[in-house]
PDB file of C-alpha atoms in Angstrom:
ATOM      1  CA  ARG A   1       3.140 -27.100 -25.387  1.00  0.00           C
ATOM      2  CA  MET A   2       3.964 -28.619 -29.082  1.00  0.00           C
ATOM      3  CA  LEU A   3       7.518 -27.447 -28.399  1.00  0.00           C
ATOM      4  CA  VAL A   4       8.029 -29.515 -24.855  1.00  0.00           C
ATOM      5  CA  ASP A   5       6.296 -32.284 -26.184  1.00  0.00           C
ATOM      6  CA  SER A   6       8.159 -32.780 -29.546  1.00  0.00           C
ATOM      7  CA  GLN A   7      10.945 -33.512 -27.095  1.00  0.00           C
ATOM      8  CA  ASP A   8      12.179 -37.726 -26.029  1.00  0.00           C
ATOM      9  CA  ASP A   9      12.857 -36.026 -22.397  1.00  0.00           C
ATOM     10  CA  MET A  10       9.791 -33.882 -21.627  1.00  0.00           C
ATOM     11  CA  VAL A  11       6.106 -34.094 -21.089  1.00  0.00           C
ATOM     12  CA  VAL A  12       3.690 -32.069 -20.759  1.00  0.00           C
ATOM     13  CA  VAL A  13       1.060 -32.797 -17.914  1.00  0.00           C
ATOM     14  CA  GLY A  14      -1.196 -30.237 -17.862  1.00  0.00           C
ATOM     15  CA  GLU A  15      -2.147 -26.851 -18.323  1.00  0.00           C
ATOM     16  CA  ALA A  16      -4.344 -24.208 -16.922  1.00  0.00           C
ATOM     17  CA  GLY A  17      -5.999 -20.646 -17.842  1.00  0.00           C
ATOM     18  CA  ASP A  18      -5.350 -19.169 -14.312  1.00  0.00           C
ATOM     19  CA  GLY A  19      -2.845 -18.815 -10.918  1.00  0.00           C
ATOM     20  CA  GLY A  20      -5.603 -20.764  -9.599  1.00  0.00           C
ATOM     21  CA  GLU A  21      -6.412 -23.183 -11.979  1.00  0.00           C
ATOM     22  CA  ALA A  22      -3.013 -24.023 -11.982  1.00  0.00           C
ATOM     23  CA  LEU A  23      -2.901 -24.706  -8.064  1.00  0.00           C
ATOM     24  CA  GLU A  24      -5.908 -27.029  -8.119  1.00  0.00           C
ATOM     25  CA  ARG A  25      -4.086 -29.211 -10.970  1.00  0.00           C
ATOM     26  CA  LEU A  26      -1.014 -29.288  -9.694  1.00  0.00           C
ATOM     27  CA  GLY A  27      -2.173 -30.440  -6.550  1.00  0.00           C
ATOM     28  CA  VAL A  28      -3.402 -33.539  -7.641  1.00  0.00           C
ATOM     29  CA  THR A  29      -0.928 -33.829 -10.446  1.00  0.00           C
ATOM     30  CA  SER A  30       2.480 -33.876 -10.004  1.00  0.00           C
ATOM     31  CA  ALA A  31       4.726 -31.934 -12.493  1.00  0.00           C
ATOM     32  CA  ASP A  32       9.051 -31.362 -11.875  1.00  0.00           C
ATOM     33  CA  VAL A  33       8.777 -27.744 -14.094  1.00  0.00           C
ATOM     34  CA  VAL A  34       5.827 -25.228 -14.375  1.00  0.00           C
ATOM     35  CA  LEU A  35       6.620 -22.882 -16.906  1.00  0.00           C
ATOM     36  CA  MET A  36       4.695 -19.843 -14.931  1.00  0.00           C
ATOM     37  CA  ASP A  37       2.576 -16.674 -17.066  1.00  0.00           C
ATOM     38  CA  VAL A  38       3.361 -13.809 -15.113  1.00  0.00           C
ATOM     39  CA  ARG A  39       0.158 -11.676 -16.162  1.00  0.00           C
ATOM     40  CA  MET A  40      -2.641 -14.226 -15.679  1.00  0.00           C
ATOM     41  CA  PRO A  41      -6.288 -13.573 -14.472  1.00  0.00           C
ATOM     42  CA  ARG A  42      -7.345 -14.469 -10.971  1.00  0.00           C
ATOM     43  CA  LEU A  43      -4.363 -15.669  -9.798  1.00  0.00           C
ATOM     44  CA  ASP A  44      -0.995 -13.813 -11.070  1.00  0.00           C
ATOM     45  CA  GLY A  45       2.321 -16.154 -11.872  1.00  0.00           C
ATOM     46  CA  VAL A  46       4.140 -14.215  -9.196  1.00  0.00           C
ATOM     47  CA  GLU A  47       1.566 -15.243  -6.513  1.00  0.00           C
ATOM     48  CA  THR A  48       0.412 -18.082  -7.671  1.00  0.00           C
ATOM     49  CA  THR A  49       4.141 -19.270  -7.043  1.00  0.00           C
ATOM     50  CA  ARG A  50       4.518 -18.304  -4.428  1.00  0.00           C
ATOM     51  CA  ARG A  51       1.721 -20.740  -3.066  1.00  0.00           C
ATOM     52  CA  LEU A  52       2.834 -23.195  -5.114  1.00  0.00           C
ATOM     53  CA  LEU A  53       6.412 -22.668  -3.425  1.00  0.00           C
ATOM     54  CA  ALA A  54       4.627 -23.157  -0.041  1.00  0.00           C
ATOM     55  CA  THR A  55       3.868 -26.553  -0.809  1.00  0.00           C
ATOM     56  CA  ASP A  56       5.619 -29.751   0.170  1.00  0.00           C
ATOM     57  CA  ASP A  57       7.286 -31.247  -2.658  1.00  0.00           C
ATOM     58  CA  ALA A  58       6.800 -28.229  -4.658  1.00  0.00           C
ATOM     59  CA  PRO A  59       7.985 -28.377  -8.497  1.00  0.00           C
ATOM     60  CA  ARG A  60      10.333 -25.675  -9.493  1.00  0.00           C
ATOM     61  CA  VAL A  61       9.257 -22.855 -11.474  1.00  0.00           C
ATOM     62  CA  ILE A  62       9.726 -20.625 -14.372  1.00  0.00           C
ATOM     63  CA  VAL A  63       8.334 -17.137 -14.934  1.00  0.00           C
ATOM     64  CA  LEU A  64       7.804 -16.400 -18.543  1.00  0.00           C
ATOM     65  CA  THR A  65       6.579 -12.936 -19.200  1.00  0.00           C
ATOM     66  CA  THR A  66       6.277 -10.897 -22.315  1.00  0.00           C
ATOM     67  CA  PHE A  67       7.446  -7.723 -20.790  1.00  0.00           C
ATOM     68  CA  ASP A  68      10.747  -7.188 -19.953  1.00  0.00           C
ATOM     69  CA  LEU A  69      10.248  -5.259 -16.566  1.00  0.00           C
ATOM     70  CA  ASP A  70      12.742  -5.486 -13.850  1.00  0.00           C
ATOM     71  CA  GLU A  71       9.742  -5.780 -11.303  1.00  0.00           C
ATOM     72  CA  TYR A  72       8.802  -8.577 -12.480  1.00  0.00           C
ATOM     73  CA  ALA A  73      11.950 -10.290 -12.531  1.00  0.00           C
ATOM     74  CA  PHE A  74      12.385  -9.329  -8.745  1.00  0.00           C
ATOM     75  CA  ALA A  75       9.318 -10.228  -8.175  1.00  0.00           C
ATOM     76  CA  ALA A  76       9.278 -13.394  -9.455  1.00  0.00           C
ATOM     77  CA  ILE A  77      12.855 -13.868  -8.059  1.00  0.00           C
ATOM     78  CA  ARG A  78      11.674 -12.860  -4.312  1.00  0.00           C
ATOM     79  CA  ALA A  79       8.591 -15.636  -4.756  1.00  0.00           C
ATOM     80  CA  GLY A  80      11.337 -18.118  -5.413  1.00  0.00           C
ATOM     81  CA  ALA A  81      11.184 -18.658  -9.124  1.00  0.00           C
ATOM     82  CA  SER A  82      14.147 -20.711 -10.481  1.00  0.00           C
ATOM     83  CA  ALA A  83      13.835 -18.760 -13.889  1.00  0.00           C
ATOM     84  CA  PHE A  84      12.569 -15.359 -15.046  1.00  0.00           C
ATOM     85  CA  LEU A  85      12.765 -15.736 -19.123  1.00  0.00           C
ATOM     86  CA  LEU A  86      11.171 -13.446 -21.514  1.00  0.00           C
ATOM     87  CA  LYS A  87       8.372 -15.638 -24.432  1.00  0.00           C
ATOM     88  CA  ASP A  88      10.570 -14.816 -26.956  1.00  0.00           C
ATOM     89  CA  ALA A  89      13.281 -17.002 -25.772  1.00  0.00           C
ATOM     90  CA  ALA A  90      14.528 -18.545 -28.672  1.00  0.00           C
ATOM     91  CA  PRO A  91      12.578 -22.950 -28.491  1.00  0.00           C
ATOM     92  CA  PRO A  92      16.617 -23.788 -27.800  1.00  0.00           C
ATOM     93  CA  ASP A  93      17.112 -21.513 -25.149  1.00  0.00           C
ATOM     94  CA  LEU A  94      13.679 -22.372 -23.510  1.00  0.00           C
ATOM     95  CA  LEU A  95      14.136 -25.968 -23.317  1.00  0.00           C
ATOM     96  CA  GLY A  96      17.927 -25.523 -21.867  1.00  0.00           C
ATOM     97  CA  ALA A  97      16.001 -23.709 -19.355  1.00  0.00           C
ATOM     98  CA  ILE A  98      13.643 -26.661 -18.729  1.00  0.00           C
ATOM     99  CA  ARG A  99      16.881 -28.816 -18.249  1.00  0.00           C
ATOM    100  CA  ALA A 100      18.976 -26.557 -16.326  1.00  0.00           C
ATOM    101  CA  VAL A 101      15.892 -25.878 -14.085  1.00  0.00           C
ATOM    102  CA  ARG A 102      15.372 -29.428 -13.783  1.00  0.00           C
ATOM    103  CA  ALA A 103      19.093 -30.241 -13.106  1.00  0.00           C
ATOM    104  CA  GLY A 104      18.749 -27.775  -9.953  1.00  0.00           C
ATOM    105  CA  ASP A 105      20.259 -24.796 -11.679  1.00  0.00           C
ATOM    106  CA  ALA A 106      18.619 -20.979 -12.249  1.00  0.00           C
ATOM    107  CA  VAL A 107      18.164 -19.107 -15.128  1.00  0.00           C
ATOM    108  CA  VAL A 108      17.907 -15.254 -16.130  1.00  0.00           C
ATOM    109  CA  ALA A 109      16.904 -14.017 -19.458  1.00  0.00           C
ATOM    110  CA  PRO A 110      19.930 -12.317 -21.111  1.00  0.00           C
ATOM    111  CA  SER A 111      18.723  -8.487 -21.031  1.00  0.00           C
ATOM    112  CA  THR A 112      17.289  -8.663 -17.601  1.00  0.00           C
ATOM    113  CA  THR A 113      20.581 -10.243 -16.582  1.00  0.00           C
ATOM    114  CA  ARG A 114      22.745  -7.050 -16.550  1.00  0.00           C
ATOM    115  CA  ARG A 115      19.753  -5.027 -15.050  1.00  0.00           C
ATOM    116  CA  LEU A 116      20.239  -7.299 -12.142  1.00  0.00           C
ATOM    117  CA  LEU A 117      23.662  -7.489 -11.808  1.00  0.00           C
ATOM    118  CA  ASP A 118      23.400  -3.712 -12.094  1.00  0.00           C
ATOM    119  CA  HIS A 119      20.797  -3.381  -8.858  1.00  0.00           C
ATOM    120  CA  PHE A 120      22.840  -6.023  -6.445  1.00  0.00           C
ATOM    121  CA  ALA A 121      26.128  -4.071  -7.505  1.00  0.00           C
ATOM    122  CA  ALA A 122      24.660  -1.318  -6.397  1.00  0.00           C
ATOM    123  CA  LEU A 123      23.365  -2.527  -3.012  1.00  0.00           C
ATOM    124  CA  PRO A 124      25.515  -1.520   0.099  1.00  0.00           C
ATOM    125  CA  ASP A 125      28.638  -4.305   0.826  1.00  0.00           C
ATOM    126  CA  PRO A 126      27.011  -5.778   4.109  1.00  0.00           C
ATOM    127  CA  ALA A 127      30.079  -6.892   4.832  1.00  0.00           C
ATOM    128  CA  GLY A 128      31.929  -3.813   4.132  1.00  0.00           C
ATOM    129  CA  PRO A 129      31.870  -0.545   7.070  1.00  0.00           C
ATOM    130  CA  SER A 130      28.666   1.150   7.803  1.00  0.00           C
ATOM    131  CA  THR A 131      28.525   4.607   7.136  1.00  0.00           C
ATOM    132  CA  PRO A 132      25.388   5.855   8.607  1.00  0.00           C
ATOM    133  CA  ASP A 133      23.354   8.479   6.535  1.00  0.00           C
ATOM    134  CA  ASP A 134      24.245  12.003   7.463  1.00  0.00           C
ATOM    135  CA  ARG A 135      20.316  13.004   7.745  1.00  0.00           C
ATOM    136  CA  LEU A 136      20.261  10.275  11.104  1.00  0.00           C
ATOM    137  CA  ALA A 137      22.022  13.146  12.959  1.00  0.00           C
ATOM    138  CA  LEU A 138      19.452  15.666  12.596  1.00  0.00           C
ATOM    139  CA  LEU A 139      16.853  12.505  13.963  1.00  0.00           C
ATOM    140  CA  THR A 140      15.736  13.254  17.978  1.00  0.00           C
ATOM    141  CA  GLU A 141      16.538   9.523  20.344  1.00  0.00           C
ATOM    142  CA  ARG A 142      12.722   8.820  19.825  1.00  0.00           C
ATOM    143  CA  GLU A 143      12.330   9.831  15.904  1.00  0.00           C
ATOM    144  CA  VAL A 144      15.731   7.304  15.626  1.00  0.00           C
ATOM    145  CA  GLU A 145      13.314   4.379  17.838  1.00  0.00           C
ATOM    146  CA  VAL A 146      10.385   5.728  15.529  1.00  0.00           C
ATOM    147  CA  LEU A 147      12.323   4.600  12.425  1.00  0.00           C
ATOM    148  CA  THR A 148      13.779   1.721  13.917  1.00  0.00           C
ATOM    149  CA  LEU A 149      10.724   0.051  14.642  1.00  0.00           C
ATOM    150  CA  ILE A 150       8.781   1.091  10.982  1.00  0.00           C
ATOM    151  CA  ALA A 151      12.247  -0.824   9.152  1.00  0.00           C
ATOM    152  CA  ARG A 152      11.405  -3.645  11.367  1.00  0.00           C
ATOM    153  CA  GLY A 153       7.862  -3.848   9.649  1.00  0.00           C
ATOM    154  CA  LEU A 154       5.764  -3.101  12.705  1.00  0.00           C
ATOM    155  CA  THR A 155       2.216  -1.447  11.615  1.00  0.00           C
ATOM    156  CA  ASN A 156       1.713   1.893  13.793  1.00  0.00           C
ATOM    157  CA  THR A 157      -0.470  -0.107  16.402  1.00  0.00           C
ATOM    158  CA  GLU A 158       2.161  -2.093  17.208  1.00  0.00           C
ATOM    159  CA  ILE A 159       4.530   0.744  17.231  1.00  0.00           C
ATOM    160  CA  ALA A 160       2.291   2.716  19.674  1.00  0.00           C
ATOM    161  CA  ALA A 161       2.190  -0.453  21.800  1.00  0.00           C
ATOM    162  CA  ASP A 162       5.687  -1.095  21.856  1.00  0.00           C
ATOM    163  CA  LEU A 163       6.704   3.039  22.984  1.00  0.00           C
ATOM    164  CA  VAL A 164       3.433   2.330  25.017  1.00  0.00           C
ATOM    165  CA  VAL A 165       1.892   5.974  23.355  1.00  0.00           C
ATOM    166  CA  ALA A 166      -1.754   6.455  21.887  1.00  0.00           C
ATOM    167  CA  GLU A 167      -1.659   5.382  17.693  1.00  0.00           C
ATOM    168  CA  THR A 168      -2.445   8.882  16.645  1.00  0.00           C
TER     169      THR A 168
END
């Protein structure tokens, strides 16, 4: 709070102790950028970010954490966060991130950026040639059909209905 309020171009418009309270306060107070902790009671920062960004005129969200864990970064980014930073970020870095996010840019902690790039680089090239997994050749036509439905995210009940079989 002190760091943000010390800036001529920034003002803290509210604080909350947990995700539920944050959503309540942001329902009646407008903000351009929200600093969101990953770990909070009642409703964690990732789910709070997801819910907040599903609203009209949602602010941009910077997710902060003490823990430099990939799962937090990936979850925050999937939830729509504009930035992922560690709480030990230097004050000029945090202030710069707030300004960058306010301007529409995205920011990721340098220690996390390398791992994100490595993760992205390891993904198959969607434009490249598709090389089927040799293990698929071992499956029957029906097994491939079931696997395809699983890959689409269907539940067991939905798969059974689609295949016109009993769920068991």
